[in-house]
Short mmCIF file of C-alpha atoms and ligand atoms in Angstrom, two decimals:
data_model
loop_
_atom_site.label_atom_id
_atom_site.label_comp_id
_atom_site.label_asym_id
_atom_site.label_seq_id
_atom_site.Cartn_x
_atom_site.Cartn_y
_atom_site.Cartn_z
CA MET A 198 -20.64 70.61 17.67
CA GLU A 199 -20.68 66.75 17.95
CA GLN A 200 -21.22 64.50 14.93
CA SER A 201 -23.35 62.21 17.06
CA SER A 202 -26.16 64.47 17.50
CA LYS A 203 -27.00 64.09 14.26
CA GLY A 204 -28.28 60.48 15.90
CA LYS A 205 -26.48 56.62 15.74
CA PHE A 206 -28.12 53.10 15.42
CA ASP A 207 -28.82 51.46 18.52
CA SER A 208 -27.51 47.77 17.01
CA ASN A 209 -25.91 46.47 14.23
CA PHE A 210 -29.39 44.58 13.41
CA GLY A 211 -30.97 47.97 13.39
CA PHE A 212 -28.19 49.40 10.99
CA LEU A 213 -28.32 46.17 8.63
CA MET A 214 -32.57 46.84 8.54
CA ALA A 215 -32.04 50.09 7.65
CA SER A 216 -29.56 49.15 4.85
CA LEU A 217 -31.46 46.48 3.33
CA GLY A 218 -34.65 49.10 3.61
CA SER A 219 -32.62 51.45 1.19
CA ALA A 220 -31.96 48.62 -1.47
CA VAL A 221 -34.99 46.86 -1.32
CA GLY A 222 -37.76 49.12 -3.33
CA LEU A 223 -38.95 49.29 -6.53
CA GLY A 224 -35.85 48.58 -8.14
CA ASN A 225 -35.94 44.53 -7.27
CA LEU A 226 -39.49 44.80 -7.80
CA TRP A 227 -40.03 45.74 -11.26
CA SER A 228 -37.43 46.08 -12.75
CA PHE A 229 -34.88 43.30 -11.74
CA PRO A 230 -37.32 40.38 -12.32
CA TYR A 231 -38.33 41.73 -16.32
CA LYS A 232 -34.56 42.42 -17.02
CA MET A 233 -33.25 39.18 -15.74
CA GLY A 234 -36.23 37.16 -17.82
CA LEU A 235 -35.57 39.01 -20.90
CA GLY A 236 -31.31 39.28 -20.21
CA GLY A 237 -30.87 35.61 -20.40
CA GLY A 238 -32.33 33.79 -17.63
CA PHE A 239 -29.68 32.45 -15.28
CA ALA A 240 -27.42 33.85 -17.68
CA PHE A 241 -27.48 37.44 -16.24
CA LEU A 242 -28.39 36.35 -13.03
CA LEU A 243 -24.87 34.85 -13.24
CA LEU A 244 -22.87 38.20 -14.62
CA TYR A 245 -25.54 40.04 -11.79
CA VAL A 246 -23.67 37.82 -9.45
CA LEU A 247 -20.22 38.75 -11.11
CA LEU A 248 -20.97 42.32 -11.21
CA LEU A 249 -21.81 41.84 -7.54
CA VAL A 250 -18.81 40.46 -6.18
CA ILE A 251 -16.17 42.56 -8.17
CA VAL A 252 -17.76 46.05 -8.44
CA GLY A 253 -21.40 45.77 -5.70
CA TYR A 254 -19.29 44.58 -3.30
CA PRO A 255 -16.69 46.71 -2.89
CA LEU A 256 -18.55 49.92 -2.78
CA VAL A 257 -20.71 48.67 -0.54
CA LEU A 258 -17.96 48.29 1.69
CA SER A 259 -16.13 51.18 0.71
CA GLU A 260 -19.09 53.71 1.30
CA ILE A 261 -19.94 52.00 4.85
CA ALA A 262 -16.37 52.41 5.69
CA ILE A 263 -16.03 55.95 4.40
CA GLY A 264 -19.18 56.84 6.37
CA ARG A 265 -18.32 55.28 9.40
CA LYS A 266 -14.75 56.39 8.88
CA SER A 267 -15.72 60.37 8.51
CA GLN A 268 -18.48 60.21 10.83
CA LYS A 269 -20.31 62.13 8.24
CA ALA A 270 -22.32 62.20 5.23
CA ALA A 271 -21.30 62.21 1.89
CA ILE A 272 -20.04 65.80 0.52
CA GLU A 273 -18.13 66.50 4.06
CA ALA A 274 -16.94 62.52 3.81
CA TYR A 275 -15.56 63.25 0.61
CA TYR A 276 -14.01 66.52 1.43
CA GLU A 277 -12.14 65.06 4.62
CA ILE A 278 -10.74 61.98 2.28
CA HIS A 279 -9.70 64.79 -0.38
CA PRO A 280 -10.57 68.16 -0.92
CA ALA A 281 -10.59 67.88 -4.57
CA PHE A 282 -13.29 65.43 -4.38
CA LYS A 283 -16.00 67.17 -2.37
CA PHE A 284 -17.34 67.75 -5.84
CA ASN A 285 -18.07 63.65 -5.77
CA GLY A 286 -20.19 63.93 -1.96
CA VAL A 287 -22.00 67.32 -3.87
CA LEU A 288 -23.02 65.24 -6.93
CA GLN A 289 -23.83 62.16 -4.75
CA THR A 290 -25.58 63.61 -2.43
CA ALA A 291 -27.54 65.21 -5.58
CA VAL A 292 -28.93 61.82 -6.24
CA PRO A 293 -31.52 61.76 -3.67
CA PHE A 294 -33.11 64.63 -4.85
CA PHE A 295 -33.40 63.18 -7.84
CA LEU A 296 -34.85 59.93 -7.23
CA ILE A 297 -37.17 61.01 -4.47
CA ALA A 298 -38.94 63.05 -6.83
CA PHE A 299 -40.91 60.60 -8.01
CA TYR A 300 -40.79 57.75 -5.73
CA CYS A 301 -43.04 59.12 -3.22
CA THR A 302 -45.54 59.11 -6.40
CA PHE A 303 -45.11 55.29 -7.16
CA GLY A 304 -45.31 55.68 -3.26
CA GLY A 305 -48.73 57.59 -3.27
CA TYR A 306 -50.39 54.84 -5.97
CA ILE A 307 -48.63 51.36 -4.03
CA MET A 308 -50.77 53.56 -0.33
CA LYS A 309 -54.01 53.45 -2.48
CA TYR A 310 -53.65 49.51 -4.09
CA LEU A 311 -52.95 48.54 -0.55
CA VAL A 312 -55.78 50.58 0.89
CA TYR A 313 -58.62 49.14 -1.56
CA SER A 314 -56.73 45.91 -1.12
CA ILE A 315 -58.22 45.96 2.24
CA MET A 316 -61.71 47.58 1.53
CA ALA A 317 -61.62 44.76 -0.80
CA PHE A 318 -62.17 42.08 2.21
CA GLY A 319 -65.23 43.85 2.25
CA GLY A 320 -66.17 42.93 -1.31
CA LYS A 321 -64.52 45.87 -3.24
CA GLU A 322 -63.46 44.52 -6.20
CA ILE A 323 -61.27 46.56 -8.79
CA ASP A 324 -60.49 46.14 -12.56
CA PRO A 325 -56.80 46.60 -12.52
CA GLY A 326 -56.62 48.05 -15.83
CA ALA A 327 -59.47 50.50 -15.47
CA PHE A 328 -58.33 51.61 -11.68
CA PHE A 329 -54.62 52.43 -12.78
CA GLU A 330 -55.76 54.64 -15.52
CA GLU A 331 -59.06 56.55 -14.41
CA SER A 332 -58.28 56.55 -10.32
CA LEU A 333 -54.19 57.58 -10.58
CA LEU A 334 -53.59 58.26 -14.09
CA SER A 335 -56.41 60.27 -15.32
CA ASN A 336 -56.87 61.36 -12.09
CA GLY A 337 -54.11 63.46 -10.95
CA GLY A 338 -55.76 65.06 -8.02
CA SER A 339 -56.14 61.51 -6.45
CA ALA A 340 -52.93 60.86 -7.50
CA MET A 341 -51.31 63.88 -5.63
CA ILE A 342 -53.47 63.43 -2.01
CA TRP A 343 -51.92 59.48 -2.05
CA MET A 344 -48.63 61.21 -2.87
CA ILE A 345 -48.92 63.55 -0.41
CA ILE A 346 -49.60 61.05 2.32
CA PHE A 347 -46.82 59.05 1.04
CA LEU A 348 -44.58 61.69 1.25
CA ALA A 349 -45.93 62.94 4.77
CA LEU A 350 -45.29 59.24 6.29
CA THR A 351 -41.77 59.43 4.77
CA VAL A 352 -41.02 62.56 6.52
CA VAL A 353 -42.95 61.55 9.87
CA ILE A 354 -40.32 58.23 10.32
CA VAL A 355 -37.35 60.45 9.03
CA LEU A 356 -37.89 62.81 11.67
CA GLY A 357 -38.73 60.18 14.41
CA GLY A 358 -34.17 60.32 14.24
CA VAL A 359 -31.85 57.96 13.59
CA SER A 360 -32.97 54.99 16.12
CA GLY A 361 -36.37 56.55 16.78
CA GLY A 362 -37.76 56.47 13.46
CA ILE A 363 -35.74 55.08 10.83
CA GLU A 364 -34.36 52.09 12.96
CA LYS A 365 -37.46 51.37 14.54
CA PHE A 366 -39.42 51.24 11.18
CA CYS A 367 -36.77 49.41 9.48
CA LYS A 368 -36.50 46.51 12.57
CA ILE A 369 -40.23 45.70 11.97
CA ALA A 370 -41.09 46.50 8.16
CA MET A 371 -38.01 44.36 6.82
CA PRO A 372 -38.52 41.20 8.02
CA ALA A 373 -41.94 41.62 7.51
CA LEU A 374 -41.41 42.02 4.22
CA PHE A 375 -39.25 38.88 3.70
CA VAL A 376 -41.93 36.43 5.53
CA MET A 377 -44.93 37.68 2.89
CA LEU A 378 -42.54 37.79 0.33
CA VAL A 379 -41.74 33.87 1.31
CA VAL A 380 -45.44 33.30 1.95
CA ILE A 381 -46.07 35.07 -2.07
CA VAL A 382 -43.48 33.19 -3.62
CA ILE A 383 -44.73 29.69 -2.55
CA ARG A 384 -48.16 30.11 -3.17
CA SER A 385 -46.86 31.89 -6.95
CA CYS A 386 -44.74 28.79 -7.84
CA THR A 387 -47.24 26.27 -6.40
CA LEU A 388 -49.83 27.34 -9.20
CA PRO A 389 -50.87 25.40 -12.50
CA GLY A 390 -48.85 27.06 -14.96
CA SER A 391 -45.96 28.71 -12.63
CA GLY A 392 -43.28 26.57 -14.75
CA GLU A 393 -43.67 29.03 -17.51
CA GLY A 394 -43.06 32.03 -15.91
CA LEU A 395 -40.11 29.95 -13.88
CA SER A 396 -38.37 28.77 -16.46
CA PHE A 397 -38.41 32.16 -18.07
CA LEU A 398 -36.59 33.48 -15.00
CA PHE A 399 -33.80 31.40 -14.45
CA LYS A 400 -34.33 28.99 -17.69
CA PRO A 401 -30.26 30.03 -18.91
CA HIS A 402 -31.04 30.75 -22.71
CA ALA A 403 -29.67 32.72 -25.20
CA ASN A 404 -29.68 36.58 -25.10
CA GLU A 405 -30.03 38.67 -28.62
CA ALA A 406 -28.42 41.50 -26.73
CA GLY A 407 -25.65 40.28 -26.17
CA PHE A 408 -22.52 39.98 -23.36
CA PHE A 409 -21.83 43.65 -23.58
CA GLU A 410 -25.05 44.84 -23.65
CA THR A 411 -25.81 42.44 -21.04
CA ILE A 412 -23.58 44.30 -18.40
CA LYS A 413 -25.00 47.63 -18.86
CA LEU A 414 -28.09 46.54 -17.94
CA ALA A 415 -27.03 43.92 -15.18
CA GLY A 416 -24.57 46.89 -14.12
CA GLY A 417 -27.24 49.93 -14.35
CA GLN A 418 -30.01 47.70 -12.22
CA MET A 419 -27.59 46.87 -9.37
CA PHE A 420 -26.15 50.57 -8.39
CA PHE A 421 -30.10 51.51 -8.03
CA SER A 422 -30.54 48.37 -6.08
CA LEU A 423 -28.24 48.98 -3.83
CA SER A 424 -28.87 52.58 -3.29
CA LEU A 425 -24.83 53.32 -4.43
CA ALA A 426 -23.23 56.29 -4.51
CA SER A 427 -26.45 58.04 -3.25
CA GLY A 428 -24.95 59.13 0.04
CA CYS A 429 -27.13 56.86 1.78
CA LEU A 430 -25.15 54.45 2.79
CA ILE A 431 -22.14 56.76 3.61
CA ALA A 432 -24.61 58.63 5.75
CA TYR A 433 -26.22 55.13 7.11
CA GLY A 434 -22.45 53.87 7.37
CA SER A 435 -21.67 57.41 9.61
CA TYR A 436 -24.39 56.27 12.70
CA LEU A 437 -22.93 52.46 12.98
CA ASP A 438 -20.48 51.58 16.15
CA LYS A 439 -16.84 51.75 15.75
CA LYS A 440 -16.50 48.01 16.83
CA GLU A 441 -18.75 46.31 14.12
CA ASN A 442 -17.88 44.68 11.05
CA LEU A 443 -17.97 45.92 7.87
CA GLU A 444 -17.22 43.03 5.89
CA ARG A 445 -19.63 41.15 6.80
CA ASP A 446 -22.11 43.94 7.00
CA ALA A 447 -21.36 44.50 2.96
CA VAL A 448 -21.82 41.14 2.42
CA PHE A 449 -25.08 41.08 4.05
CA ILE A 450 -26.41 43.87 2.79
CA THR A 451 -25.24 42.75 -1.09
CA VAL A 452 -26.63 39.38 -0.65
CA GLY A 453 -29.97 40.44 1.09
CA ASP A 454 -30.77 42.93 -1.63
CA THR A 455 -30.15 40.56 -4.19
CA CYS A 456 -32.03 37.46 -2.70
CA ALA A 457 -35.09 40.19 -2.24
CA ALA A 458 -34.56 40.61 -6.13
CA ILE A 459 -34.90 37.10 -7.41
CA LEU A 460 -37.20 36.33 -4.80
CA ALA A 461 -39.66 39.38 -6.12
CA GLY A 462 -38.87 37.62 -9.53
CA MET A 463 -40.14 33.97 -7.94
CA ALA A 464 -43.34 35.76 -6.79
CA ILE A 465 -44.22 37.34 -9.80
CA MET A 466 -43.56 35.44 -12.58
CA PRO A 467 -44.70 32.27 -12.10
CA ALA A 468 -47.84 34.13 -10.87
CA CYS A 469 -48.41 36.00 -14.34
CA THR A 470 -47.84 33.42 -16.41
CA ALA A 471 -50.11 30.63 -14.58
CA TYR A 472 -53.21 33.42 -15.64
CA GLY A 473 -51.42 34.12 -19.17
CA ILE A 474 -50.19 37.57 -18.12
CA GLU A 475 -48.13 39.12 -19.93
CA PRO A 476 -45.87 40.43 -16.83
CA GLY A 477 -43.87 42.78 -18.58
CA ALA A 478 -41.83 46.00 -16.48
CA GLY A 479 -42.15 49.05 -14.75
CA PRO A 480 -45.57 50.02 -13.49
CA GLY A 481 -47.74 48.27 -15.35
CA LEU A 482 -45.86 45.17 -14.01
CA LEU A 483 -47.17 45.53 -10.25
CA PHE A 484 -50.26 47.96 -10.72
CA ILE A 485 -51.91 45.74 -13.98
CA SER A 486 -50.52 42.58 -14.08
CA MET A 487 -50.48 41.49 -10.37
CA GLN A 488 -53.32 42.73 -9.62
CA THR A 489 -54.98 41.07 -12.48
CA VAL A 490 -53.67 37.88 -10.30
CA PHE A 491 -55.11 38.64 -7.38
CA ASN A 492 -58.79 39.18 -8.95
CA ASN A 493 -58.63 35.54 -9.97
CA LEU A 494 -56.45 34.06 -7.72
CA ALA A 495 -58.11 31.40 -4.93
CA GLY A 496 -57.75 33.46 -1.55
CA GLY A 497 -56.30 36.92 -3.82
CA LYS A 498 -58.34 38.87 -1.46
CA PHE A 499 -55.11 37.58 1.33
CA PHE A 500 -52.43 37.51 -0.96
CA GLY A 501 -53.08 40.68 -2.66
CA PHE A 502 -52.98 42.35 0.88
CA LEU A 503 -49.73 40.50 1.60
CA PHE A 504 -48.17 41.98 -1.33
CA TRP A 505 -49.39 45.67 -1.57
CA LEU A 506 -48.45 46.01 2.14
CA LEU A 507 -44.74 44.67 1.27
CA VAL A 508 -44.12 46.83 -1.64
CA PHE A 509 -45.27 49.36 0.32
CA PHE A 510 -42.81 48.43 2.96
CA ALA A 511 -40.51 48.55 0.20
CA ALA A 512 -41.17 51.48 -1.14
CA LEU A 513 -41.05 53.38 2.39
CA SER A 514 -38.04 52.10 3.61
CA SER A 515 -36.20 53.00 0.34
CA SER A 516 -38.05 57.15 0.62
CA ILE A 517 -36.99 56.90 3.91
CA GLY A 518 -33.12 56.31 2.86
CA LEU A 519 -33.12 58.75 -0.56
CA MET A 520 -34.53 61.57 2.04
CA GLU A 521 -31.91 61.08 4.82
CA GLY A 522 -28.95 61.17 2.33
CA GLY A 523 -29.91 64.16 1.09
CA ILE A 524 -30.63 65.54 4.97
CA SER A 525 -27.23 63.91 7.15
CA ALA A 526 -25.45 66.18 4.48
CA ILE A 527 -27.41 69.18 5.35
CA LEU A 528 -26.91 68.82 8.73
CA ASP A 529 -23.12 68.53 7.65
CA SER A 530 -22.56 71.88 6.41
CA ARG A 531 -24.16 73.44 9.69
CA ILE A 532 -22.82 71.88 12.03
CA LYS A 533 -18.88 72.65 9.97
CA ALA A 534 -20.24 76.07 10.37
CA GLY A 535 -21.41 76.01 13.69
CA LYS A 536 -24.67 75.70 13.32
CA SER A 537 -27.29 74.06 15.48
CA VAL A 538 -29.00 70.91 14.51
CA ASN A 539 -31.95 71.22 13.70
CA ARG A 540 -33.43 67.90 12.10
CA PHE A 541 -37.33 69.47 11.81
CA ALA A 542 -35.98 72.05 10.03
CA VAL A 543 -33.73 70.22 7.33
CA THR A 544 -36.23 68.02 7.08
CA LEU A 545 -39.07 70.05 6.03
CA ILE A 546 -36.84 71.58 3.49
CA MET A 547 -36.23 68.51 1.85
CA GLY A 548 -40.22 67.91 1.79
CA VAL A 549 -40.53 70.46 0.36
CA TRP A 550 -37.93 69.85 -2.22
CA ALA A 551 -39.56 65.97 -2.55
CA LEU A 552 -43.40 67.81 -2.67
CA ALA A 553 -42.66 70.05 -5.64
CA GLY A 554 -40.80 67.31 -7.43
CA ASN A 555 -43.44 64.86 -6.95
CA THR A 556 -46.30 67.59 -7.95
CA LEU A 557 -44.53 68.01 -10.97
CA THR A 558 -44.05 63.87 -11.78
CA THR A 559 -47.91 62.86 -10.46
CA LEU A 560 -49.24 65.60 -12.48
CA ASP A 561 -47.49 64.48 -15.62
CA CYS A 562 -49.52 60.92 -14.88
CA LEU A 563 -46.68 58.85 -16.52
CA GLY A 564 -46.36 61.37 -19.65
CA ALA A 565 -50.01 61.25 -20.48
CA ALA A 566 -50.70 64.57 -19.58
CA PRO A 567 -50.00 68.21 -21.61
CA THR A 568 -50.12 69.99 -18.54
CA VAL A 569 -46.64 69.19 -17.33
CA ALA A 570 -44.75 68.19 -21.07
CA TRP A 571 -42.45 71.54 -20.92
CA PHE A 572 -40.77 69.96 -17.73
CA HIS A 573 -40.05 67.16 -20.81
CA LEU A 574 -36.72 67.54 -20.64
CA LEU A 575 -33.18 66.37 -21.94
CA GLY A 576 -34.90 64.42 -24.78
CA GLN A 577 -36.62 62.18 -22.02
CA PRO A 578 -40.70 61.22 -22.94
CA ASP A 579 -41.98 61.97 -19.45
CA VAL A 580 -40.99 63.72 -16.20
CA LEU A 581 -40.19 60.23 -13.86
CA ASP A 582 -37.71 60.00 -16.83
CA VAL A 583 -35.95 63.35 -16.46
CA TRP A 584 -35.12 62.40 -12.60
CA ASP A 585 -33.79 58.93 -13.66
CA ALA A 586 -32.09 59.86 -16.14
CA VAL A 587 -29.89 62.53 -14.33
CA ALA A 588 -29.77 60.37 -11.46
CA GLU A 589 -29.36 56.84 -12.47
CA GLY A 590 -28.60 57.65 -15.71
CA ILE A 591 -25.24 59.53 -15.26
CA LEU A 592 -24.68 60.77 -11.86
CA MET A 593 -24.53 57.00 -9.45
CA PRO A 594 -22.38 55.09 -12.36
CA LEU A 595 -20.00 58.35 -12.55
CA THR A 596 -19.98 59.22 -9.14
CA GLY A 597 -19.59 55.51 -8.17
CA LEU A 598 -16.09 55.43 -10.89
CA ILE A 599 -15.27 58.49 -9.24
CA MET A 600 -15.13 57.10 -6.22
CA ALA A 601 -12.82 53.85 -6.58
CA ILE A 602 -10.45 55.63 -8.56
CA LEU A 603 -10.33 58.05 -5.09
CA ILE A 604 -10.19 54.74 -3.27
CA GLY A 605 -8.11 52.72 -5.31
CA TRP A 606 -5.58 55.51 -6.64
CA VAL A 607 -5.65 58.50 -5.05
CA VAL A 608 -5.68 57.26 -1.46
CA PRO A 609 -5.25 53.80 -1.46
CA HIS A 610 -5.71 51.91 1.83
CA TYR A 611 -7.61 54.66 2.77
CA ILE A 612 -10.45 52.74 4.20
CA ASP A 613 -8.00 49.85 5.39
CA ASP A 614 -7.39 50.97 9.16
CA GLU A 615 -11.54 51.77 9.48
CA VAL A 616 -12.64 47.87 8.42
CA GLU A 617 -10.06 46.05 10.80
CA LYS A 618 -11.70 47.79 13.55
CA GLY A 619 -14.47 45.04 13.69
CA SER A 620 -12.59 42.30 11.41
CA ASN A 621 -8.83 41.41 10.03
CA PHE A 622 -9.81 42.51 6.91
CA LYS A 623 -9.78 39.30 5.09
CA SER A 624 -10.95 40.62 1.25
CA ARG A 625 -8.13 42.83 1.19
CA GLY A 626 -6.11 41.66 -1.47
CA PHE A 627 -9.37 40.93 -3.39
CA PHE A 628 -11.03 44.44 -2.30
CA ASP A 629 -7.54 46.24 -4.02
CA PHE A 630 -7.64 44.20 -7.21
CA CYS A 631 -11.53 44.71 -7.60
CA ILE A 632 -11.32 48.43 -6.40
CA LYS A 633 -8.47 49.36 -8.74
CA TRP A 634 -8.50 47.14 -11.98
CA LEU A 635 -11.44 45.02 -12.13
CA GLY A 636 -14.08 47.92 -10.87
CA PRO A 637 -13.09 51.13 -12.63
CA ILE A 638 -12.93 49.01 -15.94
CA PHE A 639 -17.24 47.40 -15.62
CA MET A 640 -18.32 51.03 -14.49
CA ALA A 641 -16.68 52.46 -16.98
CA LEU A 642 -18.72 50.55 -19.22
CA ILE A 643 -21.94 50.72 -16.65
CA VAL A 644 -21.52 54.94 -17.28
CA TYR A 645 -21.52 54.22 -20.79
CA GLY A 646 -24.04 51.72 -20.72
CA GLN A 647 -26.64 54.13 -18.71
CA VAL A 648 -26.14 56.95 -21.19
CA THR A 649 -26.86 55.29 -24.33
CA SER A 650 -29.70 53.49 -22.58
CA PHE A 651 -31.38 56.76 -21.76
CA TRP A 652 -29.63 58.71 -25.13
CA GLY A 653 -29.05 55.80 -27.40
N1 LIG B 901 -32.57 51.21 -3.89
C1 LIG B 901 -33.97 51.83 -4.10
C2 LIG B 901 -34.67 50.16 -4.93
O1 LIG B 901 -34.08 49.08 -5.34
C3 LIG B 901 -33.54 53.18 -4.69
C4 LIG B 901 -33.17 53.83 -4.20
C5 LIG B 901 -31.80 54.22 -4.47
C6 LIG B 901 -33.26 53.69 -2.22
C7 LIG B 901 -30.42 54.92 -3.85
C8 LIG B 901 -32.20 55.17 -1.76
C9 LIG B 901 -31.40 55.30 -2.06
O2 LIG B 901 -35.84 50.69 -5.21
#
């Protein structure tokens, strides 16, 4: 059976939008702005950019090149590079299974806010704190329904196939997301009192956490935000045409994701400080702080709707990326076994898993409901953190490190011929140095940092 029977992107633009879609998600919206603010403002940004250049770019380039060279998703791609490293592909393919187990729960919350932001035009206003608490956290039934709708949407788009579903959706959603984000940034940064939020974000200040702590914080964020070591970029790379310029594409994905994160900070933080709202991080930042802003803002109904729509696009395109990373790997093993490529059946299997995982996460109500407390494993306070600790805390940084060792030391120059198909690999010297030396050193630090942040 032909590998290409899994599907192909119709264009490089489609590949870029799908990859960016997987990258830009909750990590950009609710973690980055807060980490940047707390982590030292502009100083954090500089460090983050440094990590992007020496770890992020080489890993993105490696993943899309590995995918395109092997024409396979993570498990079989690693097997092809070196049979002894197949386990790394298996571990990376496990990542989306863990992440999707909470992603759709938040996707569901976001959909509910989006629908209510539309109803607000008809005069129905919500009290953000009470709404979040009563209609989602203490109402597992309602949250379940929204989660299922979000998951179903993810499944429907993925079932549409690589070019017919994923590419089509991301080609519209991602440009729209950026336009909406810029509109909200302009609104937010022109509010009286917004300066404080901007200086929280950008003003360099001493960071109590110290240099190494900050590297760990920034590094963990980078892995999650760029969708690294999750099988997603390898799968997307395998659907890309051989003539495309991988160096340029890797730069685009790395820079695009970071721009989205910075813009998200500029949309969120100034608006919060303008209304004297403590920004914080995580779910509360979006579902309570930002909704409070929109309730007070002139034109808040319109901006609230735009905001929830962009958050919805960000979450959905990431959820699609997660699902495809898993599906593509399973389809490969069927192809290898000489079986037919049945995207429908495999998508359903992944969908059922996502439903089971998210049912636990949703009913847990962010740790508030005693019913699923038995699943607060690994010393974590809630179900969300159980999934996240395994994926973000261990698997992503560790398998990223193993990949760098593989490409830097075990089979050096493995991706060279693939990159050279679309460019003259100008960054080769730099890439080699980073993947061999700087990357592993920093990644070892990131592994240590992630483990201590979940179990410290
Ligand atoms: N990058 C996404 C975010 O920032 C999460 C994600 C990770 C998506 C891995 C796909 C694969 O939210």
